[in-house]
Structure formats: structure tokens, C-alpha cells
Coordinates of C-alpha atoms in Angstrom, one line a residue:
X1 CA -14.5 40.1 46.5
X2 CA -18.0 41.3 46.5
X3 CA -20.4 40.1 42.8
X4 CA -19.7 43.3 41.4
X5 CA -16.3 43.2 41.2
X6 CA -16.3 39.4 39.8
X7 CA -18.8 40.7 37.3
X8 CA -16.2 43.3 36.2
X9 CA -13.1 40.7 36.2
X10 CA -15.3 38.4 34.1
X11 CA -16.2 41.0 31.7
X12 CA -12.9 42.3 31.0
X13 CA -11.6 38.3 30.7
X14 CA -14.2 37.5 28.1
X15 CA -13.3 40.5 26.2
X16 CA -10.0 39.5 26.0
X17 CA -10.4 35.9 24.8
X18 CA -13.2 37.1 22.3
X19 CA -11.1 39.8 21.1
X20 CA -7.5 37.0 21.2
X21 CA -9.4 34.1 19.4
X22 CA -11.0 36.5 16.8
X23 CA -7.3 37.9 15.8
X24 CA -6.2 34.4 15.8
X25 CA -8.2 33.5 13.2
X26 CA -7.7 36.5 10.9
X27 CA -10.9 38.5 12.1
X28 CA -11.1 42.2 13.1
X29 CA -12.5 43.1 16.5
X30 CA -13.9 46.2 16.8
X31 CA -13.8 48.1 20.3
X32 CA -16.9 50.3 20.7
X33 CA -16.9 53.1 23.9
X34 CA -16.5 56.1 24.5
X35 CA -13.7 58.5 24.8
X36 CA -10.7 58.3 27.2
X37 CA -11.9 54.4 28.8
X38 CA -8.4 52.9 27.9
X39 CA -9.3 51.3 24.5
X40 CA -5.8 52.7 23.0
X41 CA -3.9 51.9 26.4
X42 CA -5.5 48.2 25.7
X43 CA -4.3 47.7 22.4
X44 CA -0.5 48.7 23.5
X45 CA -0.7 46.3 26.5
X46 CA -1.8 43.6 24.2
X47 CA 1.1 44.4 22.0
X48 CA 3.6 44.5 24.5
X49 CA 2.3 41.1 25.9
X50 CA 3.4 39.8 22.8
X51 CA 7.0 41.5 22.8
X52 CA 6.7 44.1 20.1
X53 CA 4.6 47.5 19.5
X54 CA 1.3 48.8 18.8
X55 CA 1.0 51.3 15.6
X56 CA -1.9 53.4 16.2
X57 CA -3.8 54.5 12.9
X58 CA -6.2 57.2 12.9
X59 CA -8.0 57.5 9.5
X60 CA -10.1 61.0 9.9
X61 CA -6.9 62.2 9.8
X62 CA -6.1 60.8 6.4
X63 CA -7.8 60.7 2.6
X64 CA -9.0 57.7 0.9
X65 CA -5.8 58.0 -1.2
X66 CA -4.0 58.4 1.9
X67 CA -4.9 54.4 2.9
X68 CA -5.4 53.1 -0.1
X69 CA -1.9 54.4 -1.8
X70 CA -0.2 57.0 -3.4
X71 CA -0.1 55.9 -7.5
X72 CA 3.7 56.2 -8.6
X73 CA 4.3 56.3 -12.4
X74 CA 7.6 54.5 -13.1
X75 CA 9.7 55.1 -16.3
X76 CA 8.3 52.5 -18.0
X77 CA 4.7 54.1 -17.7
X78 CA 3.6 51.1 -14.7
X79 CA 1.6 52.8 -12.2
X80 CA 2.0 51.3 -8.4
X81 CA 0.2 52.6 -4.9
X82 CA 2.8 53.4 -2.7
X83 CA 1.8 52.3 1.0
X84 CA 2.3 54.9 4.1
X85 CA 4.8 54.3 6.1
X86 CA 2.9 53.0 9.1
X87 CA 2.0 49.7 6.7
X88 CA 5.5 49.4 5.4
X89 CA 6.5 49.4 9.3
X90 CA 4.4 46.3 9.8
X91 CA 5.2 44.9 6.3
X92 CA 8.6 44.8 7.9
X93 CA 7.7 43.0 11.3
X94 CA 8.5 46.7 13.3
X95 CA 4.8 46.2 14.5
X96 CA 3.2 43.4 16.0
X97 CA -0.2 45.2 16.9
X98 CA -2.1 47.7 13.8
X99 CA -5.2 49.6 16.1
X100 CA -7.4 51.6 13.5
X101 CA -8.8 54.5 15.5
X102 CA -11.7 56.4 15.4
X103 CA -13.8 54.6 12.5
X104 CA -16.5 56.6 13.1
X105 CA -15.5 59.5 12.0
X106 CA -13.1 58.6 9.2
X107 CA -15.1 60.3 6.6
X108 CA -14.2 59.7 3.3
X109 CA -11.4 56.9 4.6
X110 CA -13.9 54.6 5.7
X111 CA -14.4 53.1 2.4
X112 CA -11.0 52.8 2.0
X113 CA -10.6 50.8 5.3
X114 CA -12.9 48.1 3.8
X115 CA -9.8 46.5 2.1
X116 CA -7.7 46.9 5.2
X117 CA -10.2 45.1 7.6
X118 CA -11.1 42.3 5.1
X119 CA -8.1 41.9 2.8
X120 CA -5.2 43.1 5.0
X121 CA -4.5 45.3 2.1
X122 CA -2.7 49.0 1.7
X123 CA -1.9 50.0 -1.7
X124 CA -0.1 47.8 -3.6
X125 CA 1.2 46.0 0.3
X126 CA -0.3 42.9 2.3
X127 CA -0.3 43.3 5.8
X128 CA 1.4 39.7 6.9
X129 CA -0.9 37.5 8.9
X130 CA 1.3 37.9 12.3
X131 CA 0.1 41.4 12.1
X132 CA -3.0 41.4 14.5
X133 CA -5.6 43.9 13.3
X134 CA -8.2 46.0 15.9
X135 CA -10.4 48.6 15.0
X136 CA -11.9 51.5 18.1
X137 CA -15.0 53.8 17.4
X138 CA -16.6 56.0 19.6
X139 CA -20.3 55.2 19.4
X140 CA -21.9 58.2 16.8
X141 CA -23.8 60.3 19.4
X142 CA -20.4 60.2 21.7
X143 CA -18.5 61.4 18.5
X144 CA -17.7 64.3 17.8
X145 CA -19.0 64.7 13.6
X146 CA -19.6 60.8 14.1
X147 CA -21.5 58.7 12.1
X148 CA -23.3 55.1 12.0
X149 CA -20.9 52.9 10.0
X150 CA -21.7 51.7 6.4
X151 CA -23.7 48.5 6.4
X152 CA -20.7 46.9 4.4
X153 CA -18.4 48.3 6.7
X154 CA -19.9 47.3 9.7
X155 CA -20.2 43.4 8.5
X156 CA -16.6 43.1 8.4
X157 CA -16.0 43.0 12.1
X158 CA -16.7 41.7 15.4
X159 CA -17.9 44.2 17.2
X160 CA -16.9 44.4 21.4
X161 CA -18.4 46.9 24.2
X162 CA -15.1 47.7 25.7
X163 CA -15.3 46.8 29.3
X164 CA -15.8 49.6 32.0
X165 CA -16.7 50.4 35.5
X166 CA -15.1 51.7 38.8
X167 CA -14.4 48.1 39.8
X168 CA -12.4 46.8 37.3
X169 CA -11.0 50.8 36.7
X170 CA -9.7 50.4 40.9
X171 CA -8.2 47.2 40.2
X172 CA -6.5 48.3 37.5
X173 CA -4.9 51.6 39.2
X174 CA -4.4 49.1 41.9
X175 CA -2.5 46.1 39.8
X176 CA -0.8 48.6 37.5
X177 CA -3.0 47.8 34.9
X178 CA -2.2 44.3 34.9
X179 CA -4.4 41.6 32.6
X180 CA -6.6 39.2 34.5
X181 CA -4.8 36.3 35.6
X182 CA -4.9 33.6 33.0
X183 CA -7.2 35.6 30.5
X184 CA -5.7 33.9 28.0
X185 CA -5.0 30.4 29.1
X186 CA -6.9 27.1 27.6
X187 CA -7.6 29.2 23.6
X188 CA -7.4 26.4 21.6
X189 CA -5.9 25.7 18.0
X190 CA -8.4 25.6 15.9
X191 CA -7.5 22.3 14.4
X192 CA -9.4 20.7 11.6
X193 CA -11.1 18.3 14.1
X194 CA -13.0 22.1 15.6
X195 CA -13.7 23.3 12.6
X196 CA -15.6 20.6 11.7
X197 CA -17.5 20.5 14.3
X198 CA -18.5 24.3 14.3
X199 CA -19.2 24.7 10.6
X200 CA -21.3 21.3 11.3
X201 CA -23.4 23.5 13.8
X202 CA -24.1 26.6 11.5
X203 CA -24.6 25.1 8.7
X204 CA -27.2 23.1 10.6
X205 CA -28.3 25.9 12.3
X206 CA -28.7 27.6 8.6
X207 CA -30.4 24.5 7.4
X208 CA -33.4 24.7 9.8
X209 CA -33.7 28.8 10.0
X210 CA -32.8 29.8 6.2
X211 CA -34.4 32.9 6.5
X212 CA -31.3 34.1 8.8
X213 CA -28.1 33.0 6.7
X214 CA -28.1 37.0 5.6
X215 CA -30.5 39.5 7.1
X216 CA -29.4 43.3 6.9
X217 CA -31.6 45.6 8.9
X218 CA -31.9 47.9 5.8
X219 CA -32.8 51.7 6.7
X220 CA -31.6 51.3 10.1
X221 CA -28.7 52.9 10.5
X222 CA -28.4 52.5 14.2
X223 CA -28.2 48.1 13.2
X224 CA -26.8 48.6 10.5
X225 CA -23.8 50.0 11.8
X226 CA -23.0 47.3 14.2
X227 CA -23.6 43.5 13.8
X228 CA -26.1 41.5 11.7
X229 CA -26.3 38.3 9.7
X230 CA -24.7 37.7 6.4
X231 CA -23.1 34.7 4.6
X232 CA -19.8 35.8 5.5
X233 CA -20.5 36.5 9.2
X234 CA -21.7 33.1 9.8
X235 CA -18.6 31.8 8.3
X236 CA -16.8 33.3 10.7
X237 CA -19.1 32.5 13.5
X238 CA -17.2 29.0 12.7
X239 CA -13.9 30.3 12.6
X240 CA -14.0 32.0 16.0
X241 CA -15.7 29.4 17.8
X242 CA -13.4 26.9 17.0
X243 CA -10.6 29.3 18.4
X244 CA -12.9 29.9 21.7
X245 CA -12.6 27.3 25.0
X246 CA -13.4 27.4 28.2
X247 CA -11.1 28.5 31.0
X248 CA -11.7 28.7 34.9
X249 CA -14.0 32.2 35.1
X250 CA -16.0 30.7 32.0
X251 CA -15.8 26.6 32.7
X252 CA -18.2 26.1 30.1
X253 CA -17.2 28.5 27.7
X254 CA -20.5 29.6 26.7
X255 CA -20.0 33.0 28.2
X256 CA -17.3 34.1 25.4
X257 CA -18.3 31.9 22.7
X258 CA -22.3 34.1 23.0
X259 CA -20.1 37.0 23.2
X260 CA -18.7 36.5 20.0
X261 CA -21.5 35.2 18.1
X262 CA -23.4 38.3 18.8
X263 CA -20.2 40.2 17.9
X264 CA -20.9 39.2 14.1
X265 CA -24.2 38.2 14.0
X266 CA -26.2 40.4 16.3
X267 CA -27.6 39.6 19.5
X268 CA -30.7 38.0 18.1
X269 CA -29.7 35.7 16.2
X270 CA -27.1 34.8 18.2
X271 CA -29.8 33.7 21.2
X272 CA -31.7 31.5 18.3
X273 CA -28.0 29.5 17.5
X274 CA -26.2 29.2 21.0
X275 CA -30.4 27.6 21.8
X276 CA -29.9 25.8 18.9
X277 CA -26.9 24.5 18.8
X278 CA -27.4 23.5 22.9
X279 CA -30.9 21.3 22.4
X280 CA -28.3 19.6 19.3
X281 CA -25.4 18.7 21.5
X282 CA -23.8 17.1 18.5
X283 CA -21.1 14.2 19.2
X284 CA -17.3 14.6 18.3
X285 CA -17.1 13.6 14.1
X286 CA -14.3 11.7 14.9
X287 CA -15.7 9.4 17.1
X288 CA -19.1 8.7 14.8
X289 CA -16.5 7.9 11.7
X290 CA -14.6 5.0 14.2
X291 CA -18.1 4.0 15.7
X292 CA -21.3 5.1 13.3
X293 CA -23.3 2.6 15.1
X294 CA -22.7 4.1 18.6
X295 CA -25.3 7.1 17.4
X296 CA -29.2 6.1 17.3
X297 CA -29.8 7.3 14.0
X298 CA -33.7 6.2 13.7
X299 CA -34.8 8.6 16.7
X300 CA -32.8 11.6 16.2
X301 CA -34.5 15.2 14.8
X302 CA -33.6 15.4 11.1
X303 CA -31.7 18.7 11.7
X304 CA -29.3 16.6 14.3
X305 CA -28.5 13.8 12.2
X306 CA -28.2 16.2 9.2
X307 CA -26.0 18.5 11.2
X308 CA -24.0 15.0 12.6
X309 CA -23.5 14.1 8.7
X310 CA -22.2 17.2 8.1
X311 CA -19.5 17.4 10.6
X312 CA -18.4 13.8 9.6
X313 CA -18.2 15.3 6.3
X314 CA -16.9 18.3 6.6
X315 CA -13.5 16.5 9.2
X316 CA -12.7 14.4 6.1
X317 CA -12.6 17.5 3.6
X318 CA -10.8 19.3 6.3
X319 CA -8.5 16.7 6.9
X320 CA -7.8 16.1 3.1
X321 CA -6.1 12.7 2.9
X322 CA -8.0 9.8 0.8
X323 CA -7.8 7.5 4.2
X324 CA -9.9 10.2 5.9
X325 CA -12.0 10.6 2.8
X326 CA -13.2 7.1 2.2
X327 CA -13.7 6.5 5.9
X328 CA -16.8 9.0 5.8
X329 CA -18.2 7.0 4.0
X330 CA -18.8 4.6 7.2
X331 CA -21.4 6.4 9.1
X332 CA -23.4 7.6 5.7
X333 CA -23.9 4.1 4.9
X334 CA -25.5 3.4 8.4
X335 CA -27.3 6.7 8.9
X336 CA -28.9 5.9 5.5
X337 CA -29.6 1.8 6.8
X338 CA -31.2 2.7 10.2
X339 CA -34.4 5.0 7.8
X340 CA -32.2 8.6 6.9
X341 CA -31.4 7.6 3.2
X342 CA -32.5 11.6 2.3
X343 CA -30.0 13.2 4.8
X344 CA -27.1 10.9 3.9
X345 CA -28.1 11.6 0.3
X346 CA -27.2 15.8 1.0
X347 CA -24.0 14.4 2.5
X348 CA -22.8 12.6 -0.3
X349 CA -23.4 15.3 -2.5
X350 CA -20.5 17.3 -0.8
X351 CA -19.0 14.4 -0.1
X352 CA -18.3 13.4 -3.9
X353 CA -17.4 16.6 -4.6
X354 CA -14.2 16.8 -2.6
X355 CA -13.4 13.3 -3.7
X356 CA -9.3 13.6 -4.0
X357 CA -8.1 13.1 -7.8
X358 CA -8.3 9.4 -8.9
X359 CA -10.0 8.0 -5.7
X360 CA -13.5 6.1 -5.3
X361 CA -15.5 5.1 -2.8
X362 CA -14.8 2.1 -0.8
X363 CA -16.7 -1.4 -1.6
X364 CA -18.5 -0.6 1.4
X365 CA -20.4 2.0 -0.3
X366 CA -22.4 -0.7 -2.3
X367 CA -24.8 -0.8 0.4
X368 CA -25.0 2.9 0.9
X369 CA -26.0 2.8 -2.8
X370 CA -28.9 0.4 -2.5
X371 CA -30.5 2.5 0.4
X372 CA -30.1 5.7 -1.8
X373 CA -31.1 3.6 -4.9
X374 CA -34.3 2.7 -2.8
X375 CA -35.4 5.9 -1.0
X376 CA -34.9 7.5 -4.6
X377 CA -32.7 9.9 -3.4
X378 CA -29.4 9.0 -5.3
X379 CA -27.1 11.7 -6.3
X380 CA -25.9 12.3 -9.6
X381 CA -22.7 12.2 -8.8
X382 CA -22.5 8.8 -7.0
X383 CA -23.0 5.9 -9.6
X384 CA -22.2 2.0 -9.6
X385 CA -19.5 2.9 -11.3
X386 CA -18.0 5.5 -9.0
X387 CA -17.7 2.6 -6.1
X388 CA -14.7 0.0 -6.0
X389 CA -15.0 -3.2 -6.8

């Protein structure tokens, strides 16, 4: 196999795993190419992958109305929006796979699609979660009457370059159109143990480059239209890196998981965070809450032990049982021993704030107290008499 054609297979495999771990975790991928490239015949393979159909939606063809429901007045005066029948087909588990074709030129319909791609919802219907959501646009100078999406619009998906090229288009009339070998194999759950650790890294990330948590690229249509920065794009930056692993064409992972960053954040800021979050290399949560002494607390950067704080934090709200809770509480108290009373001080802000009904902090938490006490950097919300005796 000659370079191009491995460059090709990779392509189309990251693609795949991008698009599969941003379903899985209730975001909307949205294919961008141009006409006739197999984006439709795609979405039906993926659907028939997972034994059931693809329902293929294609707004410019519809009013607002049209998606958002058709009012009914009942007798009794109440006023409901009637769904079409394509949503009431996947309300009803006929469809596994909902493609939304053609964004670019939906017209008057693309507002309406705003509550379909975020909220799931048609009329007066929620889409169920098994229902897996893409979206296809032709890029605006490939469209026919097409135009740059609205900046709202456009920050509701991750967006994809659909995969082309002779190579990969031989292989496929060659294979039968078959998917790359083990495309999807190694995805992981994202627990609450990987979520953790990747809202630990943007928030981090956030923490030392502020001026990037929401940066729309006003009275640019052409950016506007696809990714940028927002509070709710970084969010998911999280979600669909914990959903992201590596698998043999990717052994690292990195290749999918900068994919999809810049699929919601834009390929800038994406470089800054996958650079970031690299030089950070933070450590699994779970093993600083068992072992807070094994980290070196004194000569780490302040964003990295903030960032480490965080993500021991943020496994014991995901986890949500008072064991898990209390035994935070470990490696805040030594962070803040070994000189870094201010950065365990921002931890047990959030920290106290998703303390579970009727519980306080262990004994232990006396000397985390005294280093706070000290530094004068005490919270509010954590007094002598908030700590068991």
C-alpha cells in the first residue's frame, strides 16, 4: 500500500470515530463537501451497521412551521405542534439514523433546525437519545442559493470535511463500500473517571487562556459559519474527548481527538489546547486521591496542579457518593501543605458546593484548614464548624 492510500484509509477511520464518539455523547456532527461524494450513502451505511434505517431530512424543502410543528387547536381551546411524520417515525424507534440534509440552503428552516440539533426537539416531540443525529451542507460557494450558516447555528455542531480522493473512492468500489477494518474498535465509555479528567484539562486550559472560553469571529461569515469557541463548545470539547481512544491507525489517539477539538472549537484554538494539554500531561484523579503524596506538588506550574485539583474534584462530584466526596479532600490537604494553599483554596470552593446533603468534611480537613487559615485564602464556605470532629 503506497503513503497515499494509508493517508486516505486513515482519514476516512478518524472521520468515523470523530463522527461515532460525537453521536455517542449526544453531539451533532456536521459533514461538510460537496455534491455527490457519498455523504448520504455514509449516513445509510452507518445506519445499517447498527441494524436499522437512515431517515434522510432535507429542510429547504420545508417551512419553519414545517420542522417546528403544525399548531392543532383541540376542543378544549389547547393548542399543540403536531410533529411530521419523519419525527414521529423515530419517536417510534422505525429509525435509528436522522441525516439533516442540505443546511446550507435551508432558508427560512434553519432557525428552526436550531432546536433539532441542540434540543432533539420537533414540535411538541423529543427525539429519543438512541436516535443518532447528523447534519450534511454543501460548502456555500458549492451550493446552489447557499449560504454561510448563522453564527448560532453553526456553534451547535461539530463540523467534519467528509473524507475524499481516488484512493479511498478505488477502495471503496473495490471492497463494496465496506468500512475500514476496526474503525470503530477501542471507543471508550465515557465513564465518570474520563470525564474528569477532560473537563480537568479545559477547564485548565480556560484558566490560563481566558480570553478564549468564547470568541466568535463577528462579521465573518466565512468563520462564523463553521467552528469557533464558545462556553458551550468547550463543554463539549470534554464530552467528546472522553468518548475518543486510540485504536491501531491512531495508537495515540491524538489524531482523532485534534480532529474533533477543532470540529467545535476551530482549528486555532484547538492547536493552543492539544499543546497545552500535552506540556500538562496530568495524572489519572484516581490515583492522586489513593496516593496525593505520589505528585510533587512544590515544583509543579500553578496551571498543572490547579488543573490536577480540579480533576480530583471534579471524579468525586462525578461520582456522587459521600465516600468519594470526603476522600477529595485527601490530596487538597497536601497540595495546600507542600506551599499551594491558594490553588487548593479554588478547589474547595467547588468542592463544598457539591457537598451531599447532611455530610461534612472529614477530621482530616483540620489541617487543610490551618494552611488555608494561614495563606489567608479560606473560603467562605469552609468553617471550623463545617469539619467533623
Amino acid at each position: 500500500m503506497n503513503s497515499q492510500t494509508a493517508s486516505s484509509a486513515l482519514s476516512l477511520t478518524t472521520f468515523l470515530r470523530v463522527s461515532a464518539a460525537a453521536m455517542r455523547v449526544g453531539i451533532v456532527p456536521l459533514w461538510w463537501g460537496d455534491a455527490g461524494i457519498g455523504k448520504t450513502s455514509m449516513a445509510r451505511t452507518l445506519a445499517r451497521l447498527d441494524g436499522g434505517r437512515c431517515e434522510v431530512v432535507e429542510p429547504y424543502k420545508h417551512t419553519a412551521i414545517d420542522l417546528q410543528g403544525l399548531p392543532h387547536v383541540s376542543a378544549d381551546e389547547h393548542v399543540t405542534l403536531i410533529p411530521p411524520a419523519w419525527a414521529v417515525r423515530a419517536a417510534a424507534g422505525e429509525t435509528t439514523h436522522l441525516l439533516i440534509d442540505e443546511v446550507t440552503i435551508a432558508g427560512d428552516a434553519q432557525k428552526a433546525l436550531l432546536s433539532v440539533a441542540l434540543d432533539r426537539r420537533v414540535g411538541d416531540l423529543t427525539l429519543p437519545s438512541e436516535v443518532k443525529i447528523i447534519a450534511a451542507a454543501n460548502p456555500p460557494e458549492l451550493s446552489v442559493d447557499g449560504d454561510d450558516l448563522p453564527g448560532p447555528l453553526a456553534n451547535r455542531f461539530l463540523h467534519l470535511d467528509f473524507p475524499t480522493g481516488a484512493e479511498a473512492w478505488i477502495a471503496g468500489m473495490t471492497t463494496g463500500w465496506q468500512l475500514p477494518a476496526g474503525a470503530f474498535d477501542g471507543l471508550p465509555d465515557p465513564t465518570p473517571e474520563r470525564r474528569a479528567v477532560t473537563r480537568a484539562v479545559v477547564t485548565g486550559f480556560i484558566r490560563q487562556f481566558p480570553a478564549l472560553l468564547h470568541d466568535r469571529p463577528h462579521g465573518q461569515p466565512d468563520k462564523e459559519g463553521r467552528a469557533w469557541p464558545s462556553h458551550r463548545q468547550w463543554e463539549r470539547v470534554a464530552d467528546v474527548l472522553a468518548a475518543l481512544g486510540p485504536c491501531p491507525s491512531d495508537p495515540e489517539g491524538t489524531e482523532a481527538e485534534t480532529v474533533a477539538v477543532a470540529g467545535l472549537v476551530g482549528q486555532g484554538a484547538a492547536q493552543q489546547f492539544m499543546a497545552w494539554r500535552r506540556e500538562a500531561d496530568l495524572p489519572d484523579p484516581d490515583e492522586v486521591t489513593r496516593e496525593p503524596e505520589s505528585i510533587a506538588w512544590a515544583g509543579l506550574r500553578d496551571d498543572v496542579a490547579w488543573a490536577i485539583l480540579n480533576a480530583v474534584v471534579t471524579l468525586a462530584v462525578q461520582r456522587g457518593t459521600v465516600v468519594a466526596w470526603k476522600a477529595a479532600w485527601g490530596p487538597l490537604s497536601v497540595a495546600a501543605q507542600a506551599g499551594r494553599p491558594d490553588l487548593a483554596a479554588a478547589n474547595v470552593r467547588n468542592l463544598m458546593a457539591a457537598r451531599p446533603n447532611n455530610t461534612v468534611p472529614p477530621a482530616s480537613a483540620r489541617k487543610l484548614m490551618g494552611a488555608l487559615t494561614e495563606a489567608g485564602v479560606l473560603p467562605s464556605n469552609f468553617t471550623d464548624a463545617a469539619v467533623a470532629a
